[in-house]
GROMACS .gro file of C-alpha atoms in nm:
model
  397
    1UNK     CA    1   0.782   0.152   0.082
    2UNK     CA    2   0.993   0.049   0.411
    3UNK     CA    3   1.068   0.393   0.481
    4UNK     CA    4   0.958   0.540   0.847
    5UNK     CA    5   0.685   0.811   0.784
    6UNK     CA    6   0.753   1.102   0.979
    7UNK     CA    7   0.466   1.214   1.143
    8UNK     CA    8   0.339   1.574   1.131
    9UNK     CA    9   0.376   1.832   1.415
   10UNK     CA   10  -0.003   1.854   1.512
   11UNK     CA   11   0.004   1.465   1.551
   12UNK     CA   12   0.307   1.460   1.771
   13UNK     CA   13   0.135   1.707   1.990
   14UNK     CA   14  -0.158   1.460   2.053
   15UNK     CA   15   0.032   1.177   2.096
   16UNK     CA   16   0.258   1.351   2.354
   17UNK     CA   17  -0.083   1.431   2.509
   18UNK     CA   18  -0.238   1.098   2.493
   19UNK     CA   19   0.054   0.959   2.683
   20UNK     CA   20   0.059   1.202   2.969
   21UNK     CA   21  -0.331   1.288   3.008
   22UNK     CA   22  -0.480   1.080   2.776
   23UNK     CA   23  -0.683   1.350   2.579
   24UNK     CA   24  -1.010   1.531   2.750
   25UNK     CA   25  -1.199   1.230   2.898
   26UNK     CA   26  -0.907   1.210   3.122
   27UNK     CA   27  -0.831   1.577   3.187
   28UNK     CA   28  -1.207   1.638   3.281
   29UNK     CA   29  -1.141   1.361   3.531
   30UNK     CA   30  -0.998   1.444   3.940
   31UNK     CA   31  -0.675   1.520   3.926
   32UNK     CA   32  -0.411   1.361   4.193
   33UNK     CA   33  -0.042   1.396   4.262
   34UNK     CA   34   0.185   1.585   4.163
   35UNK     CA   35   0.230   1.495   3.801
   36UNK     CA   36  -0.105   1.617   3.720
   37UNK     CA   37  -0.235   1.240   3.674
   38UNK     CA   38  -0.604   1.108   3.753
   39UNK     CA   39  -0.655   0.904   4.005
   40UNK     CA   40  -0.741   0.596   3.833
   41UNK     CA   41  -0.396   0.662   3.607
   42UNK     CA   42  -0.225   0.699   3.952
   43UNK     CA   43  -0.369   0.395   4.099
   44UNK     CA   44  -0.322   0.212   3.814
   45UNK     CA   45   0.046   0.298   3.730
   46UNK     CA   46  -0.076   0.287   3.301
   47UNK     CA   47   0.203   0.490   3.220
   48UNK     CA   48   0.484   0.303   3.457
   49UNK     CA   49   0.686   0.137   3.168
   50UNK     CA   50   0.940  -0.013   3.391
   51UNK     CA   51   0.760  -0.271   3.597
   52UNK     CA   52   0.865  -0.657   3.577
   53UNK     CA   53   0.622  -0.948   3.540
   54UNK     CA   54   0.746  -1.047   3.896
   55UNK     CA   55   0.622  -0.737   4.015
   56UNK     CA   56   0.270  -0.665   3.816
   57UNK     CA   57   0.205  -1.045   3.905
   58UNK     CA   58   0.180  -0.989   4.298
   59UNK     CA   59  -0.059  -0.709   4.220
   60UNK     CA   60  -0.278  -0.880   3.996
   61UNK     CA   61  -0.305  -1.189   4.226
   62UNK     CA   62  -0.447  -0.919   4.481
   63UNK     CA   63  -0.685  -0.870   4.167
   64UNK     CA   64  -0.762  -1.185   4.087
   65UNK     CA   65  -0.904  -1.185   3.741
   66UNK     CA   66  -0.861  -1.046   3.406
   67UNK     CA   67  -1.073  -0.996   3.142
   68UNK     CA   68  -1.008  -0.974   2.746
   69UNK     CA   69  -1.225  -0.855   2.442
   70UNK     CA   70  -1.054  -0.972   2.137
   71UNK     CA   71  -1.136  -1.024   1.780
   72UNK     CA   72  -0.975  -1.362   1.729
   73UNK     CA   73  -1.104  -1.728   1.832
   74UNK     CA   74  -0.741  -1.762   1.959
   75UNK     CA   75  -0.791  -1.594   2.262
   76UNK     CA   76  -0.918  -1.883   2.419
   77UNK     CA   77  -0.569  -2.057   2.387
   78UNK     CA   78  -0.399  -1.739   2.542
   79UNK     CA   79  -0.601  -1.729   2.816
   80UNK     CA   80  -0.499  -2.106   2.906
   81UNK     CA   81  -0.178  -1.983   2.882
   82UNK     CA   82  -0.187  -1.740   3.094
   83UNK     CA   83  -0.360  -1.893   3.342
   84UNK     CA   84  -0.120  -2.209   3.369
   85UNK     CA   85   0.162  -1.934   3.379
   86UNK     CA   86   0.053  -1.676   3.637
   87UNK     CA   87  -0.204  -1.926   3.900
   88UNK     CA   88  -0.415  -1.658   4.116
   89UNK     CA   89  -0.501  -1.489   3.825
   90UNK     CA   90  -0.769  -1.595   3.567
   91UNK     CA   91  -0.775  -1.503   3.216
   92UNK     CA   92  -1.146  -1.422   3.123
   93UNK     CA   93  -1.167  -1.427   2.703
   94UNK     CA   94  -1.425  -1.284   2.474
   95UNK     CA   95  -1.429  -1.352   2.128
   96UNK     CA   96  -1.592  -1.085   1.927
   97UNK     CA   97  -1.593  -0.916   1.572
   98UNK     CA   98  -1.475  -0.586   1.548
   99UNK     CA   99  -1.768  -0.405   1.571
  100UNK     CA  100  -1.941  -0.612   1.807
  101UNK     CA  101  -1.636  -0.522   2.043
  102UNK     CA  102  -1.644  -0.135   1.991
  103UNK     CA  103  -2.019  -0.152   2.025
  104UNK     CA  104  -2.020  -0.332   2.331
  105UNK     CA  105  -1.686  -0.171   2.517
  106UNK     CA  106  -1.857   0.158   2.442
  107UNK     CA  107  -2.182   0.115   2.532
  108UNK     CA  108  -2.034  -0.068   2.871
  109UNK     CA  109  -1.777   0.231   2.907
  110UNK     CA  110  -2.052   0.476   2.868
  111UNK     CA  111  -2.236   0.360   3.101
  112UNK     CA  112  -1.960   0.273   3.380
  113UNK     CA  113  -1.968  -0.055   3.336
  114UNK     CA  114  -1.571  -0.155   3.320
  115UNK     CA  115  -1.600  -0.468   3.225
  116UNK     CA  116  -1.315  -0.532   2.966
  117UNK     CA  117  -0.989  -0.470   3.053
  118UNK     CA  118  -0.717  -0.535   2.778
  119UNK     CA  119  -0.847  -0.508   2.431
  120UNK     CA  120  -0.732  -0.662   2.135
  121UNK     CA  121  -0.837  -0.533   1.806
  122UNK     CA  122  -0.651  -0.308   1.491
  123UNK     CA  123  -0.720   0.032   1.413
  124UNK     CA  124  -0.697   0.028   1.019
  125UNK     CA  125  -0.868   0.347   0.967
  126UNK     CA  126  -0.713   0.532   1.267
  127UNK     CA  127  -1.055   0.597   1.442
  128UNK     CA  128  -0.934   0.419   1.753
  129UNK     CA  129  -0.665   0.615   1.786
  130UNK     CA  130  -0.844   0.951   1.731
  131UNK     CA  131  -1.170   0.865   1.901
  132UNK     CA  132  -1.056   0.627   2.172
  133UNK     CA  133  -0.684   0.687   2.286
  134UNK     CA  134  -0.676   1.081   2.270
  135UNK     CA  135  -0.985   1.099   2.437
  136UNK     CA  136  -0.827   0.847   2.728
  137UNK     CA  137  -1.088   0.577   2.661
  138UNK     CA  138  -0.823   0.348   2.589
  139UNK     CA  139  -0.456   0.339   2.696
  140UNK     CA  140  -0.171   0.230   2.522
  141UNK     CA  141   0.046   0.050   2.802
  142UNK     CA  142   0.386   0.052   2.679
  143UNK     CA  143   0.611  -0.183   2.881
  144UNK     CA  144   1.034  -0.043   2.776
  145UNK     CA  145   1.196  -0.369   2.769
  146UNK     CA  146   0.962  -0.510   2.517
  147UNK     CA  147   0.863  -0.182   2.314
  148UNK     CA  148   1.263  -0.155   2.204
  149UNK     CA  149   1.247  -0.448   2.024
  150UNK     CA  150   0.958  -0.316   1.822
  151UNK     CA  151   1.008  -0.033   1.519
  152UNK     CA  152   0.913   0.276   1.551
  153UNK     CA  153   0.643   0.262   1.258
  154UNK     CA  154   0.479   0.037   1.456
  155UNK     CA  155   0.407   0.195   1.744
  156UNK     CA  156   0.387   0.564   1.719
  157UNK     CA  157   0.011   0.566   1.800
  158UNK     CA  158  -0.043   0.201   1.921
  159UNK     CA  159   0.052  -0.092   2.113
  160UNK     CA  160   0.105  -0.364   1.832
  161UNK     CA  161   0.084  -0.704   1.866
  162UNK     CA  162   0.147  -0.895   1.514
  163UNK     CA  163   0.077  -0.791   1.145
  164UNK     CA  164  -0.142  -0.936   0.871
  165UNK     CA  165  -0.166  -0.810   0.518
  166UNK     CA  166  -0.431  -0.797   0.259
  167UNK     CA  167  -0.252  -0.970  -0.018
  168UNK     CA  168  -0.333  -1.082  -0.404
  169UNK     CA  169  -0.329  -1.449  -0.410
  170UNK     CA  170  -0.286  -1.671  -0.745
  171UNK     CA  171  -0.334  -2.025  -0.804
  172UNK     CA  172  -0.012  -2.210  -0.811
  173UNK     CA  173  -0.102  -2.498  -0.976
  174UNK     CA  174  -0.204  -2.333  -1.286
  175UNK     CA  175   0.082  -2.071  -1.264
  176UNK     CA  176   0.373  -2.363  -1.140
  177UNK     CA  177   0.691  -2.130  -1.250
  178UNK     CA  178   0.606  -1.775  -1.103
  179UNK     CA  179   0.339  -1.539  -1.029
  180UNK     CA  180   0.118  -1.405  -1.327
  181UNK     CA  181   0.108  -1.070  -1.174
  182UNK     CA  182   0.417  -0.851  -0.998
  183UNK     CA  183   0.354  -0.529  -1.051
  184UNK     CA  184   0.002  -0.375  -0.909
  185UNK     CA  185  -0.057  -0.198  -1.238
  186UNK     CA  186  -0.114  -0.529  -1.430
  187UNK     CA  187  -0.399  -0.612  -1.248
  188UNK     CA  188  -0.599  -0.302  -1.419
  189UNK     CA  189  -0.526  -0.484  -1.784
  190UNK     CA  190  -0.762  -0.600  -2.001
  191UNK     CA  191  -0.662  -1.003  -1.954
  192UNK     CA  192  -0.781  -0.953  -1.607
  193UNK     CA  193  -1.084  -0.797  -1.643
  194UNK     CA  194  -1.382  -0.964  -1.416
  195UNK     CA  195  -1.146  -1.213  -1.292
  196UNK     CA  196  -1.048  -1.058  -0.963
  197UNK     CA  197  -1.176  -1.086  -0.676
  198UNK     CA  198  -1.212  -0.894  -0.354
  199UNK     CA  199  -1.490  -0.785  -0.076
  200UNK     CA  200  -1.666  -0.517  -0.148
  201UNK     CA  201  -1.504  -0.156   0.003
  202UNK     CA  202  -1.783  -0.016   0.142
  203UNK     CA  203  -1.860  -0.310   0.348
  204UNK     CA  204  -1.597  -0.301   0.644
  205UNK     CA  205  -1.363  -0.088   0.769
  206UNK     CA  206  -1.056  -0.300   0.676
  207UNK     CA  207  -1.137  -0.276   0.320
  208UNK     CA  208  -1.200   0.132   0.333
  209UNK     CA  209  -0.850   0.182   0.482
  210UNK     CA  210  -0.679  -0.073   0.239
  211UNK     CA  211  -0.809   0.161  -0.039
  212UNK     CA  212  -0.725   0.479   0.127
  213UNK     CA  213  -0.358   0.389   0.210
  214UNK     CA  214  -0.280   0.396  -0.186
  215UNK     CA  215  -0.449   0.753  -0.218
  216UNK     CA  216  -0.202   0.903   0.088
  217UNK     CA  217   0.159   0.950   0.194
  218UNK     CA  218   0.453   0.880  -0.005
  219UNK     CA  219   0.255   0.551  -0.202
  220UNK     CA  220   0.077   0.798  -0.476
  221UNK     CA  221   0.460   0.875  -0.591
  222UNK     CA  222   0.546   0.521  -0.542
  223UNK     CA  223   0.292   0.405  -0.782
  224UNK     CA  224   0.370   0.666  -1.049
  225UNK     CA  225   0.666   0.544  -1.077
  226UNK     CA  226   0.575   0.176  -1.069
  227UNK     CA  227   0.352   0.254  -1.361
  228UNK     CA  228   0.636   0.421  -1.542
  229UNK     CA  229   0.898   0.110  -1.500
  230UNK     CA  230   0.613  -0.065  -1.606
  231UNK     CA  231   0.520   0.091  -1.911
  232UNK     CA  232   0.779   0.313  -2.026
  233UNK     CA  233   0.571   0.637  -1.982
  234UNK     CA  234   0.443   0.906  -1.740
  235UNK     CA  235   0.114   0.785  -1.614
  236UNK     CA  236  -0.201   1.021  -1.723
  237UNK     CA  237  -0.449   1.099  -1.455
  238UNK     CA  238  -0.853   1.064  -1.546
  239UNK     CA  239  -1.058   1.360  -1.455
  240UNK     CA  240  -1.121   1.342  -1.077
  241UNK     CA  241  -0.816   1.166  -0.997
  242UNK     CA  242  -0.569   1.399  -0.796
  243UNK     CA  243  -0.315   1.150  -0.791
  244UNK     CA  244  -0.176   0.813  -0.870
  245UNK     CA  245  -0.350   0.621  -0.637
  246UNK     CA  246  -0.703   0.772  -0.732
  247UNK     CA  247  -0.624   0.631  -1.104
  248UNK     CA  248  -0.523   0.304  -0.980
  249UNK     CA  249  -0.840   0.257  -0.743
  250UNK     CA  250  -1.020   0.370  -1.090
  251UNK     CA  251  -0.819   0.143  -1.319
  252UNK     CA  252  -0.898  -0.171  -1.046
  253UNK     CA  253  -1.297  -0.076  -1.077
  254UNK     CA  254  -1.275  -0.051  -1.455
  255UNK     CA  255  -1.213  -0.387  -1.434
  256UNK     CA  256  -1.481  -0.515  -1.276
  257UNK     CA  257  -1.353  -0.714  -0.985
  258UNK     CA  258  -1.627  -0.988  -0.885
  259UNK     CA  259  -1.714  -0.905  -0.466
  260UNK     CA  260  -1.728  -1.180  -0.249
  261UNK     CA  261  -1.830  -1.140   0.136
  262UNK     CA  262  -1.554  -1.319   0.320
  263UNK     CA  263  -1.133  -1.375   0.258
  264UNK     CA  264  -1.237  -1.754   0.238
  265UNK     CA  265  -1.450  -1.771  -0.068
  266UNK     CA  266  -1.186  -1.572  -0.189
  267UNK     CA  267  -0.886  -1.807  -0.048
  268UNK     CA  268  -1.122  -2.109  -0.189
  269UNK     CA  269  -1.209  -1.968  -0.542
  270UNK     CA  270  -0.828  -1.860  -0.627
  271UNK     CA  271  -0.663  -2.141  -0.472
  272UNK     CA  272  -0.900  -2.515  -0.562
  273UNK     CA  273  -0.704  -2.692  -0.781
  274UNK     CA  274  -0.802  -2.894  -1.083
  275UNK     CA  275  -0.896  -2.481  -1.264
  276UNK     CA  276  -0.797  -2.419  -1.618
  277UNK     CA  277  -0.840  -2.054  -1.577
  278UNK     CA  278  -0.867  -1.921  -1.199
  279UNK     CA  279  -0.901  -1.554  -1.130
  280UNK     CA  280  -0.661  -1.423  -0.901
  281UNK     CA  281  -0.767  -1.249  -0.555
  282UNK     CA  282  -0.750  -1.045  -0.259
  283UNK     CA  283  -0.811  -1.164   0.045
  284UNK     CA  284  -0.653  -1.169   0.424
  285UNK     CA  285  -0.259  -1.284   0.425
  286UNK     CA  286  -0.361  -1.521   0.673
  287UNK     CA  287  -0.559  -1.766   0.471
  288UNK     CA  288  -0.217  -1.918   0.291
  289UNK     CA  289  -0.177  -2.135   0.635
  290UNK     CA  290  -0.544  -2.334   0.490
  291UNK     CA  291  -0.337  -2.451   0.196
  292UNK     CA  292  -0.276  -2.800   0.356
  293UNK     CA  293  -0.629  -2.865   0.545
  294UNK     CA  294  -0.822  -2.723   0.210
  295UNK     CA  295  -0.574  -2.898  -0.054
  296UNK     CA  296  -0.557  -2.540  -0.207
  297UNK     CA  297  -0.277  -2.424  -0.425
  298UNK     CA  298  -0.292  -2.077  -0.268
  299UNK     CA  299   0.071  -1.893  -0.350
  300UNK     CA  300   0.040  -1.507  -0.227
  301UNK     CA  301   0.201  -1.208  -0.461
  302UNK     CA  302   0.487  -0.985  -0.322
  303UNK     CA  303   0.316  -0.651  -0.521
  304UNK     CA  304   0.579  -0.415  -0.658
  305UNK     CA  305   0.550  -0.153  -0.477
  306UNK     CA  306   0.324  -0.220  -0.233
  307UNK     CA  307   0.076  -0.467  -0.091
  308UNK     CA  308  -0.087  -0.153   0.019
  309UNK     CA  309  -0.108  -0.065   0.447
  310UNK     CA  310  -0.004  -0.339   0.714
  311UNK     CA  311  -0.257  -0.430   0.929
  312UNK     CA  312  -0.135  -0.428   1.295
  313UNK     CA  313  -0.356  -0.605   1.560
  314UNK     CA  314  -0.314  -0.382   1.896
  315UNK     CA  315  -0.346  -0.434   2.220
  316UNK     CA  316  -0.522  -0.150   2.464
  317UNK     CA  317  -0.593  -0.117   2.844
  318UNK     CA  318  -0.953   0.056   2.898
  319UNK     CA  319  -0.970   0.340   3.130
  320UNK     CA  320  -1.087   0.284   3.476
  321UNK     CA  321  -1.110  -0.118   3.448
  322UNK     CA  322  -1.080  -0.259   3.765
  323UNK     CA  323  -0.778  -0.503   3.707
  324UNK     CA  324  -0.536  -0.259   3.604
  325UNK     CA  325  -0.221  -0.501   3.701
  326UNK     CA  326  -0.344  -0.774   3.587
  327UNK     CA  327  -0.428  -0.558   3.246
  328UNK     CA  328  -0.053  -0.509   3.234
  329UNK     CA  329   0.076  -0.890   3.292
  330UNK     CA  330  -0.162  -1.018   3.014
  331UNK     CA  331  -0.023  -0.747   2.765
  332UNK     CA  332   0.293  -0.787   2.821
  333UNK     CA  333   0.247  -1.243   2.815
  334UNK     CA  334   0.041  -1.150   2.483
  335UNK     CA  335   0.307  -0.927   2.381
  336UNK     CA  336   0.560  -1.210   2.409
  337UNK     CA  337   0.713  -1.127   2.755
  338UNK     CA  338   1.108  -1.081   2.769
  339UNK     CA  339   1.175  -1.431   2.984
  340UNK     CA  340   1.171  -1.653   2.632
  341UNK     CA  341   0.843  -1.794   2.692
  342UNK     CA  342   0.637  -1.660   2.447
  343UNK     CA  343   0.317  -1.956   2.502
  344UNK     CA  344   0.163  -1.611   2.533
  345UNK     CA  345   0.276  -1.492   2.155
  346UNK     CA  346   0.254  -1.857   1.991
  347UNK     CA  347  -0.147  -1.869   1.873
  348UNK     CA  348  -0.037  -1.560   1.699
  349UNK     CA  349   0.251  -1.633   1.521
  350UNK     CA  350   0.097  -1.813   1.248
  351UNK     CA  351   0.211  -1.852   0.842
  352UNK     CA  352   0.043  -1.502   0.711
  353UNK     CA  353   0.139  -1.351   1.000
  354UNK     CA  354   0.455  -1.183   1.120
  355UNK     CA  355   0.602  -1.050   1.458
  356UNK     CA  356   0.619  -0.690   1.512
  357UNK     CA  357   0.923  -0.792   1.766
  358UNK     CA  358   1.289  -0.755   1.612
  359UNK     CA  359   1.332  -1.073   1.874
  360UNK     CA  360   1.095  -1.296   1.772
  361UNK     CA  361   1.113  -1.535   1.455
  362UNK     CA  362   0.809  -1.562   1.245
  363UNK     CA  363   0.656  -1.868   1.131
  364UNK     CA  364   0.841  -2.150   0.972
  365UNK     CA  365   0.793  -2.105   0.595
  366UNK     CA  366   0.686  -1.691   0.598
  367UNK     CA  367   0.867  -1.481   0.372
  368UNK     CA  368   1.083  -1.219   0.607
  369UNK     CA  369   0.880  -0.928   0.669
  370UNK     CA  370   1.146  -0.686   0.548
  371UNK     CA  371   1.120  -0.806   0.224
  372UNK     CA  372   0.713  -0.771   0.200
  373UNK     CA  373   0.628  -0.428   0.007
  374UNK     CA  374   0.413  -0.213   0.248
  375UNK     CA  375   0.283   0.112   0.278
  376UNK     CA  376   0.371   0.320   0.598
  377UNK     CA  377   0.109   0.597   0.679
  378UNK     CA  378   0.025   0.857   0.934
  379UNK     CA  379  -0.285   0.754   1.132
  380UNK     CA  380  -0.446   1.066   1.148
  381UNK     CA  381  -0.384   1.125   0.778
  382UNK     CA  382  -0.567   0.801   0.719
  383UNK     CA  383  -0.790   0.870   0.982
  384UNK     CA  384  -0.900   1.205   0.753
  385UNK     CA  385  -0.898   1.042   0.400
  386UNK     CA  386  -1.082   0.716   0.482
  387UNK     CA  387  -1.475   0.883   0.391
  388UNK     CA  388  -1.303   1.094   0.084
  389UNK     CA  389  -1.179   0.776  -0.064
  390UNK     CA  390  -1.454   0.553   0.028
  391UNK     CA  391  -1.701   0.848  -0.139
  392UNK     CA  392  -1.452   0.851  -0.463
  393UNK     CA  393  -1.517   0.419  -0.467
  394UNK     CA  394  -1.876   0.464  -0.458
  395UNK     CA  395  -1.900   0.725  -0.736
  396UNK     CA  396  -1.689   0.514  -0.983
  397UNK     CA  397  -1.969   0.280  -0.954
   0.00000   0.00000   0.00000
């Protein structure tokens, strides 16, 4: 599952245009120089990957501010960083769900308000890719010295920051010697049946393209062959199920899984000790580091072969915001910055989390990253499956 996906020919052609013009928004725009750039890409040097923090920090002190939309309460402590680190220059954080954010960049981009300039958010489904970075709404900055520490899976169509997972959970207390559960397929047996839990599908986007990323790429043949190991026979698909991945997301609705509306009444149902017989779970990767203020027994499950997609937080620079410099020193201090102080990288690089950086260690007591099982998928292949799969969830029902 730790295979590099190869993207397709018609995606490599938008990327190569997203990082030169930045898709139509951009080439309607005035032209200048000689490179065929706009002027706010000139004036803003987005695609210089070669400046130092020395240098983008005399620039953004002529700025004076930045200003950061992200989706997670801990961009309050990176902004404290960053403002002890670079004086001159104030960090100015928003925190704001996910669709809050797009709602409110959008309308504010729409209307030529640049407000925002650095981003923080993931692309699960691949919509901000397709709808905001090939259309030059936002930019993926991509500093060199930092970017070659990073894999390529990573950051063919974004700027990543860290990963989190969607992961099934299991209470340890009841389960002491090893997990119940390690291959996916044995959640869709009978002893499980309307004890797992999960949030709905149709309710978020994170959900839709954790669903989708078993029903495309190479993970349809991955889990045909799980199933096989598992069972000793080819797996038979149901009528309406084109592949492996459609019968699993069947098999895992035949069996009733109870919806909850957050990871934590998931985290806190699966993992409150004193239970005779707790369900198991899904539920965000990140919720294992509430063990010790929550006295939960919360152990996550390595699923042979795959957890399903990795979700990558990103980091984007918006199009014509007005501290384009300064937009560049806070992604690269959030990124981790190549001087070994990464105060900027820290609030991130929490248990359930992992680094995206080759150079960066992840959190005392996470398993190694290369050993999770994850799916690797093309973007715009997600991007085009997402509303087939989520249509295929709601018929089942």
């Amino acid at each position: 599952m730790k295979r590099k996906q190869f993207f397709a020919a018609a995606l490599a052609a938008m990327m190569a245009l997203s990082m030169t013009a930045c898709g139509s928004k951009a080439e309607d725009s005035s032209a200048a120089g000689d490179g065929g750039l706009t002027e706010w890409e000139e004036s803003s040097q987005i695609l210089n990957e070669e400046e130092t923090d020395e240098e983008l920090y005399e620039k953004a002190k002529e700025e004076g501010t930045v200003t950061l939309y992200s989706i997670s309460s801990r961009c309050t402590k990176i902004a404290e960083a960053f403002n002890e680190k670079y004086p001159g220059v104030e960090c100015v954080p928003f925190d704001i769900s996910t669709n809050e954010l797009l709602e409110k960049v959008t309308r504010e981009y729409d209307a030529g308000q640049h407000v925002a300039d650095v981003v923080h958010v993931k692309d699960e489904d691949g919509s901000l890719y397709a709808e905001y970075v090939s259309e030059g709404i936002f930019y993926n900055y991509r500093p060199a010295d930092i970017m070659e520490h990073i894999p390529d899976q990573f950051k063919e169509t974004q700027t990543p920051l860290y990963i989190e997972m969607t992961q099934l959970f299991y209470n340890g207390e009841a389960y002491p010697d090893e997990a119940p559960i390690s291959n996916i397929w044995q959640i869709t047996e009978e002893e499980w049946k309307g004890r797992i839990l999960m949030q709905n599908p149709l309710d978020n986007v994170s959900w839709g393209a954790w669903l989708t990323g078993f029903c495309i790429g190479d993970t349809p043949d991955q889990l045909a062959e799980a199933y096989k190991e598992q069972y000793g026979e080819e797996i038979v698909l149901s009528d309406g199920c084109e592949n492996a991945g459609y019968e699993f997301l069947k098999r895992l609705h035949d069996n009733e899984p109870i919806y909850t509306s957050s990871s934590d009444e998931v985290a806190e149902a699966v993992g409150t000790k004193g239970q005779k017989n707790p369900p198991i779970g899904f539920c965000a990767s990140s919720k294992v580091r509430k063990n010790a203020d929550n006295d939960w027994c919360l152990v996550p499950v390595n699923l042979y072969p795959t957890n399903g997609v990795a979700n990558v937080n990103t980091l984007y620079v918006v199009e014509g915001c007005e501290h384009p410099y300064a937009a560049k020193l806070l992604t690269r201090f959030m990124m981790g910055g190549i001087d070994g102080d990464t105060s900027g990288y820290d609030p991130f690089n929490t248990l359930g989390g992992w680094p995206v950086r080759d150079d960066i260690e992840p959190a005392e007591g996470s398993t190694p990253f290369e050993e999770i099982n994850y799916s690797t998928v093309d973007k715009m292949e997600m991007y085009e499956s997402v509303n087939t799969v989520r249509d295929f969830w709601t018929l089942l029902s």
